[in-house]
CSV table of C-alpha atoms in Angstrom, one decimal:
chain,number,residue,atom,x,y,z
A,1,MET,CA,5.4,-17.9,-55.6
A,2,LYS,CA,2.2,-17.7,-57.6
A,3,PRO,CA,2.6,-16.6,-61.2
A,4,LYS,CA,1.2,-13.2,-61.9
A,5,TYR,CA,0.2,-13.8,-65.5
A,6,LYS,CA,-1.0,-17.3,-66.2
A,7,VAL,CA,-1.3,-18.7,-69.7
A,8,ASN,CA,-4.9,-19.7,-69.1
A,9,GLU,CA,-5.9,-16.2,-67.8
A,10,ASN,CA,-3.9,-14.1,-70.2
A,11,ARG,CA,-3.7,-16.2,-73.4
A,12,PRO,CA,-6.7,-18.6,-73.3
A,13,ASP,CA,-6.5,-18.9,-77.1
A,14,LEU,CA,-3.4,-20.9,-76.6
A,15,GLU,CA,-4.8,-23.5,-74.3
A,16,ILE,CA,-5.7,-25.8,-77.3
A,17,TRP,CA,-2.1,-26.3,-77.9
A,18,PHE,CA,-1.2,-27.8,-74.5
A,19,VAL,CA,-1.3,-31.6,-74.1
A,20,ASN,CA,-1.5,-31.3,-70.3
A,21,LYS,CA,-4.1,-28.6,-69.5
A,22,GLU,CA,-2.4,-28.2,-66.0
A,23,ASP,CA,0.5,-26.6,-67.7
A,24,CYS,CA,-1.7,-23.6,-68.6
A,25,ASN,CA,-1.4,-22.7,-64.9
A,26,TYR,CA,2.2,-21.7,-65.2
A,27,GLY,CA,3.1,-18.2,-65.9
A,28,ILE,CA,3.5,-16.8,-69.4
A,29,LYS,CA,7.2,-16.1,-68.7
A,30,SER,CA,7.9,-19.6,-67.4
A,31,ARG,CA,11.0,-21.3,-68.7
A,32,LYS,CA,9.4,-24.7,-68.2
A,33,SER,CA,9.3,-27.0,-71.2
A,34,VAL,CA,5.9,-28.5,-71.9
A,35,GLN,CA,4.4,-30.8,-74.6
A,36,LEU,CA,2.4,-29.0,-77.2
A,37,LYS,CA,0.2,-30.5,-79.9
A,38,CYS,CA,-0.8,-28.7,-83.1
A,39,PRO,CA,-4.6,-28.3,-83.4
A,40,ASP,CA,-4.3,-28.6,-87.1
A,41,CYS,CA,-2.2,-31.7,-87.8
A,42,GLY,CA,-2.0,-33.3,-84.3
A,43,TYR,CA,2.0,-33.2,-84.3
A,44,GLU,CA,3.4,-33.1,-80.8
A,45,PHE,CA,6.5,-31.2,-79.9
A,46,GLU,CA,8.2,-29.6,-76.8
A,47,GLU,CA,8.7,-25.9,-76.3
A,48,LYS,CA,9.4,-23.5,-73.5
A,49,ILE,CA,6.2,-21.7,-72.4
A,50,SER,CA,7.8,-18.3,-72.6
A,51,ASN,CA,9.1,-18.9,-76.1
A,52,PHE,CA,5.8,-20.2,-77.2
A,53,VAL,CA,3.6,-17.4,-75.8
A,54,LYS,CA,6.0,-14.7,-77.0
A,55,ARG,CA,6.2,-15.9,-80.6
A,56,VAL,CA,3.3,-18.5,-80.8
A,57,LYS,CA,5.8,-20.6,-82.7
A,58,LEU,CA,3.8,-22.5,-85.2
A,59,CYS,CA,3.9,-26.3,-85.6
A,60,PRO,CA,7.3,-27.5,-86.9
A,61,LYS,CA,5.5,-29.9,-89.1
A,62,CYS,CA,2.9,-27.6,-90.6
A,63,ASN,CA,5.3,-24.7,-90.8
A,64,LEU,CA,8.1,-26.3,-92.8
A,65,ASP,CA,8.7,-23.2,-95.0
A,66,GLY,CA,9.6,-21.1,-92.0
A,67,ILE,CA,7.1,-18.2,-92.8
A,68,SER,CA,4.9,-17.1,-89.9
A,69,ARG,CA,1.1,-17.2,-90.1
A,70,PRO,CA,0.8,-13.5,-90.0
A,71,ASN,CA,3.2,-13.1,-92.9
A,72,LYS,CA,1.3,-15.9,-94.8
A,73,PHE,CA,-2.0,-14.1,-94.2
A,74,LEU,CA,-0.6,-10.7,-95.2
A,75,ARG,CA,1.0,-12.1,-98.4
A,76,ALA,CA,-2.2,-13.9,-99.3
A,77,PHE,CA,-4.3,-10.6,-98.7
A,78,LEU,CA,-1.9,-8.5,-100.8
A,79,GLU,CA,-2.0,-11.1,-103.6
A,80,GLU,CA,-5.8,-10.9,-103.5
A,81,ILE,CA,-5.8,-7.0,-103.9
A,82,LYS,CA,-2.8,-6.6,-106.1
A,83,ASP,CA,-4.8,-5.6,-109.1
A,84,GLN,CA,-6.5,-2.9,-107.1
A,85,LEU,CA,-3.2,-1.7,-105.8
A,86,GLN,CA,-1.7,-1.3,-109.3
A,87,GLN,CA,-4.4,1.2,-110.1
A,88,LYS,CA,-3.5,3.4,-107.2
A,89,ASN,CA,-0.8,6.2,-107.3
A,90,PHE,CA,1.0,5.8,-103.9
A,91,GLU,CA,3.6,8.5,-104.5
A,92,TRP,CA,2.7,11.8,-103.2
A,93,ASN,CA,3.9,14.5,-105.6
A,94,PRO,CA,2.9,18.0,-104.6
A,95,THR,CA,3.0,20.6,-107.3
A,96,TRP,CA,5.2,22.9,-105.2
A,97,GLY,CA,7.9,20.2,-105.1
A,98,GLU,CA,8.7,20.3,-108.8
């Protein structure tokens, strides 16, 4: 049976992680374990396609702190604008509520 949603068709951004580009022809829900290579540091590791596509698990070597990239990005962004945030009043306090 041909997979309905292939990695190379639905998640082409992940192709750079695959050591064997033929593995990109498997479905995104495939339980097949494949060799992956971090595009940043070159570390190779094995992961099931479904787990990798679902979470886009980061490189075990680069991600030693266990914090996901989106969380790192958001933390860095909030750190950059924290001075602007402290000047804002986030609490809505209507006059009729007193």
